[in-house]
Amino acid sequence: MAEALTVIPPAVLRNLADKLYEKRKNAALEVEGIVKQLASSGDHDKINAVINLLTTEFTYSPQANHRKGGLISLAAATVGLTAEAAQHLELIVPPVLNSFADQDSRVRYYACEALYNIAKVVRGDFIIFFNQIFDALCKLSADSDANVQSAAHLLDRLVKDIVTESDQFSIEEFIPLLRERMNVLNPFVRQFLVGWITVLDSVPDIDMLGFLPDFLDGLFNMLSDSSHEIRQQADSALSEFLQEIKNSPSVDYGRMAEILVQRAGSPDEFTRLTAITWINEFVKLGGDQLVPYYADILGAILPCISDKEEKIRVVAREINEELRAVKADPAEAFDVGAILSIARRQLSTEWEATRIEALHWISTLLSRHRNEVLTYLNDIFDTLLKALSDSSDEVVLLVLDVHACIARDPHHFRQLVVFLVHNFQIDNSLLEKRGALIIRRLCVLLNAERVYRELSAILEGESDLDFASIMVQALNLILLTSSELSEMRDLLKQSLVNPAGKDLYISLYASWCHSPMAIISLCFLAQTYQHASAVIQSLVEEDINVKFFVQLDKLIRLMEMPIFAYLRLQLLDPGRYIWLFKALYGLLMLLPQQSAAFKILKTRLKGVPSYSFNGEQLKRMPSGDPYQFHNVPDGFRTIEDGNVVEDGGSSGNGMNFAARLQQFQQMQHEHRVLAKTQTKSRNISTSSSKEAQREEEPRRPQSIELPPSRSSKRGVGYDL
C-alpha cells in the first residue's frame, strides 16, 4: 500500500473519489499513464501494489464515489498494461465482478463500463472468468435500472464476440451454468439465455446439439411465455436445432424424447404442437433408438388425437400411424406390457377418438404379439369388460372386436359371456340400449350358435328369475329379428328333421322357459306347433298379466314380418298344419278383443282362403267350419305339423316334448312363487308404512265420525 502511495500522487487519489465524473475520469487517465510507465519498466510488483490500492481503498469502499473511481481506475490500469494485462487479471476482474451486485445503480453501471473496457484490452484472455461474467450478466439483464441494462447489453455483445473467437471456451463447463438458469421466468433473463444459445450454436467448433437435452426443456418452457418476442425467439432456436437434428448422423433421441413426451401434454397449445412436431420427426429419424420409448410416446400422442386444435390432431394421427406401422419385436426392447398399460389407461379418457385409437392398439398387439398380450391379460381384462358400457357405439364395437380376438380361448370366452350377463343384470339400461348391438356383434365375431348356447347355459341356472326372464326376452327378440342370426334361424327351422337343429333347440329351450312368449316364439321358429299349442294350453291365470300381453303383442306384430313368411304360407295348408292353427287360435283367445294385436291376428286367420281346404277335410269338420281341427286322415296320427306319419313312426326327431313341457311348467311355477313372494313383501311394506303414518298423525276426537270411503272401479283392458 505504502509503495503504491509513492507512485500515485495524493491529488490523483483525491480526484478518484470526487463526486464529479470529469475529475474521476481525469484521475483515471493519470493512473493509466502511471501503470503504462511501470509496465514499460517491467516493475510488476508496483503494478500489483497500485491495483491492490485501487481495489482496497476504492472499489471496496463504503463511499459510492470511491467505488466509482476505483472501477474507472481499474479499467484505466488495464488499458495502461495493454499486452501485459493478462497476468494481472486475477487482481483486476474480481472486484469489478463484485461491483455488479452493488446497491447503487450507478456503481453497477460503472462496473459494466469498466469490464467492457477491460474485455476490449484482454479479449480471449479473460475467458477464464467466463462463468462468473455470464452469471453476472444474467442478473444484470434483469436489472431494475434501464441504464444498467443498456450497459449490460453492450458488454454482453462484446463477450459474445470474444467467445465466438476464442479457442479456450469450454462448452462442457458452461452447460451446467446454462441448465441451472433455463427455468427462470424473468423475460429479460430468458431473452439473454436464448441469445447465448443461438450465438453458441452458430459457432462451428461448439457442439451445442450434443448438449441439447440439457436445455431443451427450458426452451420449450419459453414457448408459453407471455411475451411474443420471447416465444418467437425460442421457436426460432428450436426450429434451427430440429433442422440440425435432421442433418446430423448422431443424435441422442432418447433423452430428448422423454422431454418431448412431457411437453406434449402442456396446457399451452403452441407448446403441444411444437412438441408433437418434434416427436413426429423423431419417430421418422430415430429408428431403433426410439423403440424403448414407444410406450411413452404413445402415451403422449393418444390424448393429442382428441386435441381441440386441428393441427395437433393431424400430426398426432400421423405419428400414431407411423408407430403402428413399426414391426418391432419384444426382443428389441419393444415393451408390449408398457404399451398395453398406456392403452388401458386411455380407455378411461373422456375423449372418444382417443379411446378408439387405444383399442386399435390393443387389437394390433393381439394380432402381432398375441402370446405376450395374453400374459398381461389380467391387467387389462377388467378395463376391457367395463368398456362394453361405453357411451360410444363405435367404441363398443371395437371393444367387442378385441374381446372376440381374446375369446378364441374357451376360458376367456366363458369369462366374457359371464361378465356380459352380470353387467346386463346390474345395469338394465345397458341391456336396453346396447344389448342388441353387443349380442349381434359377438354373434358375427364368435359364431352366433356358440354365443347363444353359452348365454342359454348361464341363464338356465340364473337365480334372479326376473332378470333371466328379461334377458331371455331380449335374446329371443334378437334371434327373431337380426340378419346376423339368419343361419341360426334356418337351423332351428330344421329342428324336427336335423340333429344339429334339434340339439340347438334343446340347448335354448331350458333358458327360454323363463318366458312363455319366448318359448312360444321358439316353437314357431322350430315349427314345433303342437308343442306350442300345448304350452299355450298349460298357461294358468297367474301367467296372464300385463308383461305377458306386452310380449304377446310383440310376437303378433313380429309374425307379420318377413321372418315368419313361411309360417303365414303354411296357413294355406290347414290340413297339414292343424296345430299351427290351434296355437294361433289359442293366442287369439288369450288376447283382449279390443287390443290391436287381437285385430291383427284375427284378420290374418280370417284371410286364409276357404279353397285351401279340400272337400274331404271340409266334410270331416263339423258345420263345414274350416277352422276346426279334426281333419287328420284315417290311419294316421299327427306328431307335429308337417310331419304326419303312419302309426308306429318315430316322433319329432326323437325330442321328448312331454319332458320339455314339464320343464316349462316347473320354471313357470318358480316364477309364480317368486311373484307371490314379492307381492306379499310389497303388501307388508305398504302396510307397515301406513301404520307408521297413522302413529305419527294426531288422534281424532272420538265424537267425529269419518264418512265411508268409496272404492274405485277397476280398470279394463290390460289392467288385470
Short mmCIF file of N, CA and C in Angstrom, two decimals, residues 476 479-480 489-490 492-496 505 509 512 516-536 551-552 554-560 563-568 570-571 577-588 590 601 605 640-641 657:
data_model
loop_
_atom_site.label_atom_id
_atom_site.label_comp_id
_atom_site.label_asym_id
_atom_site.label_seq_id
_atom_site.Cartn_x
_atom_site.Cartn_y
_atom_site.Cartn_z
N ASN A 476 -84.38 -63.50 -27.35
CA ASN A 476 -85.35 -64.05 -28.29
C ASN A 476 -85.68 -63.04 -29.38
N LEU A 479 -82.82 -62.91 -31.75
CA LEU A 479 -82.83 -64.13 -32.56
C LEU A 479 -83.83 -64.03 -33.70
N LEU A 480 -84.98 -63.45 -33.43
CA LEU A 480 -86.05 -63.39 -34.42
C LEU A 480 -85.85 -62.29 -35.46
N ARG A 489 -81.42 -69.20 -37.36
CA ARG A 489 -82.86 -69.40 -37.53
C ARG A 489 -83.15 -70.52 -38.52
N ASP A 490 -82.37 -70.57 -39.60
CA ASP A 490 -82.56 -71.64 -40.59
C ASP A 490 -82.32 -73.01 -39.96
N LEU A 492 -82.69 -73.77 -36.76
CA LEU A 492 -83.79 -74.07 -35.83
C LEU A 492 -85.04 -74.52 -36.58
N LYS A 493 -85.26 -74.01 -37.80
CA LYS A 493 -86.42 -74.42 -38.58
C LYS A 493 -86.36 -75.91 -38.94
N GLN A 494 -85.16 -76.48 -38.87
CA GLN A 494 -84.98 -77.89 -39.21
C GLN A 494 -84.90 -78.77 -37.96
N SER A 495 -85.36 -78.25 -36.84
CA SER A 495 -85.23 -78.99 -35.58
C SER A 495 -85.86 -80.36 -35.62
N LEU A 496 -86.95 -80.53 -36.39
CA LEU A 496 -87.67 -81.80 -36.43
C LEU A 496 -87.03 -82.83 -37.36
N TYR A 505 -82.06 -76.47 -30.55
CA TYR A 505 -83.39 -76.22 -29.98
C TYR A 505 -83.43 -76.61 -28.50
N TYR A 509 -83.89 -74.27 -25.15
CA TYR A 509 -85.21 -74.46 -24.54
C TYR A 509 -85.19 -74.21 -23.03
N TRP A 512 -85.05 -70.56 -22.28
CA TRP A 512 -86.21 -69.88 -22.86
C TRP A 512 -87.47 -70.12 -22.02
N PRO A 516 -92.75 -67.35 -21.20
CA PRO A 516 -93.72 -68.10 -22.02
C PRO A 516 -93.70 -67.65 -23.48
N MET A 517 -93.62 -66.35 -23.70
CA MET A 517 -93.66 -65.86 -25.06
C MET A 517 -92.40 -66.23 -25.82
N ALA A 518 -91.24 -66.29 -25.12
CA ALA A 518 -90.01 -66.73 -25.78
C ALA A 518 -90.11 -68.19 -26.21
N ILE A 519 -90.71 -69.02 -25.35
CA ILE A 519 -90.87 -70.44 -25.70
C ILE A 519 -91.81 -70.59 -26.89
N ILE A 520 -92.91 -69.86 -26.87
CA ILE A 520 -93.85 -69.94 -27.98
C ILE A 520 -93.18 -69.48 -29.28
N SER A 521 -92.40 -68.41 -29.21
CA SER A 521 -91.66 -67.93 -30.38
C SER A 521 -90.69 -68.98 -30.88
N LEU A 522 -89.97 -69.62 -29.95
CA LEU A 522 -89.01 -70.66 -30.32
C LEU A 522 -89.72 -71.83 -31.00
N CYS A 523 -90.90 -72.18 -30.48
CA CYS A 523 -91.66 -73.27 -31.09
C CYS A 523 -92.13 -72.90 -32.49
N PHE A 524 -92.59 -71.68 -32.67
CA PHE A 524 -92.99 -71.25 -34.00
C PHE A 524 -91.80 -71.27 -34.96
N LEU A 525 -90.66 -70.83 -34.48
CA LEU A 525 -89.46 -70.81 -35.31
C LEU A 525 -89.03 -72.23 -35.69
N ALA A 526 -89.10 -73.15 -34.73
CA ALA A 526 -88.69 -74.53 -34.96
C ALA A 526 -89.81 -75.37 -35.58
N GLN A 527 -90.99 -74.76 -35.77
CA GLN A 527 -92.16 -75.42 -36.35
C GLN A 527 -92.66 -76.58 -35.50
N THR A 528 -92.42 -76.49 -34.21
CA THR A 528 -92.99 -77.47 -33.28
C THR A 528 -94.32 -76.92 -32.78
N TYR A 529 -95.28 -76.87 -33.71
CA TYR A 529 -96.54 -76.19 -33.44
C TYR A 529 -97.40 -76.91 -32.41
N GLN A 530 -97.36 -78.24 -32.42
CA GLN A 530 -98.16 -78.97 -31.45
C GLN A 530 -97.69 -78.67 -30.03
N HIS A 531 -96.37 -78.58 -29.87
CA HIS A 531 -95.83 -78.26 -28.56
C HIS A 531 -96.18 -76.82 -28.19
N ALA A 532 -96.15 -75.91 -29.18
CA ALA A 532 -96.54 -74.53 -28.90
C ALA A 532 -97.98 -74.48 -28.38
N SER A 533 -98.84 -75.29 -29.01
CA SER A 533 -100.23 -75.33 -28.55
C SER A 533 -100.33 -75.87 -27.13
N ALA A 534 -99.52 -76.87 -26.85
CA ALA A 534 -99.53 -77.44 -25.50
C ALA A 534 -99.04 -76.43 -24.47
N VAL A 535 -98.03 -75.66 -24.84
CA VAL A 535 -97.51 -74.62 -23.93
C VAL A 535 -98.60 -73.59 -23.66
N ILE A 536 -99.28 -73.18 -24.69
CA ILE A 536 -100.35 -72.17 -24.53
C ILE A 536 -101.46 -72.72 -23.64
N GLN A 551 -95.52 -58.80 -24.28
CA GLN A 551 -94.71 -59.72 -25.07
C GLN A 551 -95.54 -60.37 -26.19
N LEU A 552 -96.79 -60.70 -25.86
CA LEU A 552 -97.65 -61.31 -26.87
C LEU A 552 -97.93 -60.33 -28.01
N LYS A 554 -95.90 -58.03 -29.06
CA LYS A 554 -94.68 -58.00 -29.88
C LYS A 554 -94.64 -59.21 -30.81
N LEU A 555 -95.00 -60.39 -30.27
CA LEU A 555 -94.95 -61.60 -31.09
C LEU A 555 -95.93 -61.52 -32.25
N ILE A 556 -97.15 -61.06 -31.99
CA ILE A 556 -98.14 -60.96 -33.05
C ILE A 556 -97.65 -60.02 -34.16
N ARG A 557 -97.04 -58.94 -33.76
CA ARG A 557 -96.53 -57.99 -34.76
C ARG A 557 -95.34 -58.57 -35.52
N LEU A 558 -94.49 -59.33 -34.82
CA LEU A 558 -93.37 -59.98 -35.49
C LEU A 558 -93.84 -61.00 -36.52
N MET A 559 -94.96 -61.63 -36.24
CA MET A 559 -95.48 -62.64 -37.16
C MET A 559 -95.92 -62.03 -38.48
N GLU A 560 -96.07 -60.72 -38.52
CA GLU A 560 -96.43 -60.03 -39.75
C GLU A 560 -95.19 -59.62 -40.55
N ILE A 563 -89.78 -62.45 -41.57
CA ILE A 563 -89.15 -63.59 -40.91
C ILE A 563 -90.11 -64.76 -40.72
N PHE A 564 -91.40 -64.46 -40.56
CA PHE A 564 -92.41 -65.50 -40.36
C PHE A 564 -93.27 -65.70 -41.62
N ALA A 565 -92.73 -65.35 -42.77
CA ALA A 565 -93.47 -65.53 -44.02
C ALA A 565 -93.80 -67.00 -44.25
N TYR A 566 -92.84 -67.87 -43.91
CA TYR A 566 -93.06 -69.31 -44.10
C TYR A 566 -94.26 -69.78 -43.27
N LEU A 567 -94.39 -69.22 -42.06
CA LEU A 567 -95.49 -69.62 -41.18
C LEU A 567 -96.83 -69.17 -41.77
N ARG A 568 -96.86 -67.97 -42.31
CA ARG A 568 -98.11 -67.48 -42.88
C ARG A 568 -98.51 -68.28 -44.11
N GLN A 570 -97.83 -71.39 -44.51
CA GLN A 570 -98.30 -72.70 -44.05
C GLN A 570 -99.78 -72.67 -43.71
N LEU A 571 -100.32 -71.49 -43.45
CA LEU A 571 -101.75 -71.39 -43.18
C LEU A 571 -102.59 -71.75 -44.40
N TYR A 577 -101.11 -78.41 -41.26
CA TYR A 577 -100.61 -77.62 -40.14
C TYR A 577 -101.74 -77.30 -39.16
N ILE A 578 -102.42 -78.35 -38.76
CA ILE A 578 -103.55 -78.19 -37.86
C ILE A 578 -103.15 -77.59 -36.52
N TRP A 579 -101.97 -77.99 -36.00
CA TRP A 579 -101.54 -77.49 -34.68
C TRP A 579 -101.10 -76.02 -34.75
N LEU A 580 -100.67 -75.58 -35.91
CA LEU A 580 -100.36 -74.16 -36.08
C LEU A 580 -101.64 -73.34 -35.90
N PHE A 581 -102.72 -73.81 -36.55
CA PHE A 581 -103.99 -73.11 -36.38
C PHE A 581 -104.42 -73.11 -34.93
N LYS A 582 -104.29 -74.25 -34.28
CA LYS A 582 -104.74 -74.34 -32.89
C LYS A 582 -103.93 -73.41 -31.99
N ALA A 583 -102.60 -73.35 -32.23
CA ALA A 583 -101.74 -72.48 -31.42
C ALA A 583 -102.10 -71.01 -31.64
N LEU A 584 -102.33 -70.65 -32.91
CA LEU A 584 -102.67 -69.25 -33.20
C LEU A 584 -104.03 -68.87 -32.62
N TYR A 585 -104.99 -69.80 -32.71
CA TYR A 585 -106.28 -69.51 -32.11
C TYR A 585 -106.18 -69.46 -30.60
N GLY A 586 -105.27 -70.25 -30.04
CA GLY A 586 -105.05 -70.18 -28.59
C GLY A 586 -104.58 -68.80 -28.17
N LEU A 587 -103.64 -68.25 -28.94
CA LEU A 587 -103.17 -66.89 -28.65
C LEU A 587 -104.29 -65.88 -28.83
N LEU A 588 -105.09 -66.10 -29.88
CA LEU A 588 -106.20 -65.18 -30.14
C LEU A 588 -107.17 -65.16 -28.97
N LEU A 590 -106.50 -65.65 -25.90
CA LEU A 590 -105.89 -65.02 -24.72
C LEU A 590 -105.90 -63.49 -24.82
N LEU A 601 -104.26 -60.42 -35.50
CA LEU A 601 -104.23 -61.88 -35.62
C LEU A 601 -105.55 -62.41 -36.19
N LEU A 605 -106.06 -64.69 -39.61
CA LEU A 605 -106.70 -66.01 -39.65
C LEU A 605 -107.92 -66.01 -40.57
N GLU A 640 -96.25 -83.79 -35.20
CA GLU A 640 -96.04 -82.34 -35.27
C GLU A 640 -96.51 -81.88 -36.63
N ASP A 641 -96.92 -80.65 -36.71
CA ASP A 641 -97.40 -80.15 -38.01
C ASP A 641 -96.35 -80.37 -39.08
N PHE A 657 -91.16 -84.17 -26.02
CA PHE A 657 -91.91 -82.94 -25.79
C PHE A 657 -92.63 -82.94 -24.46
#
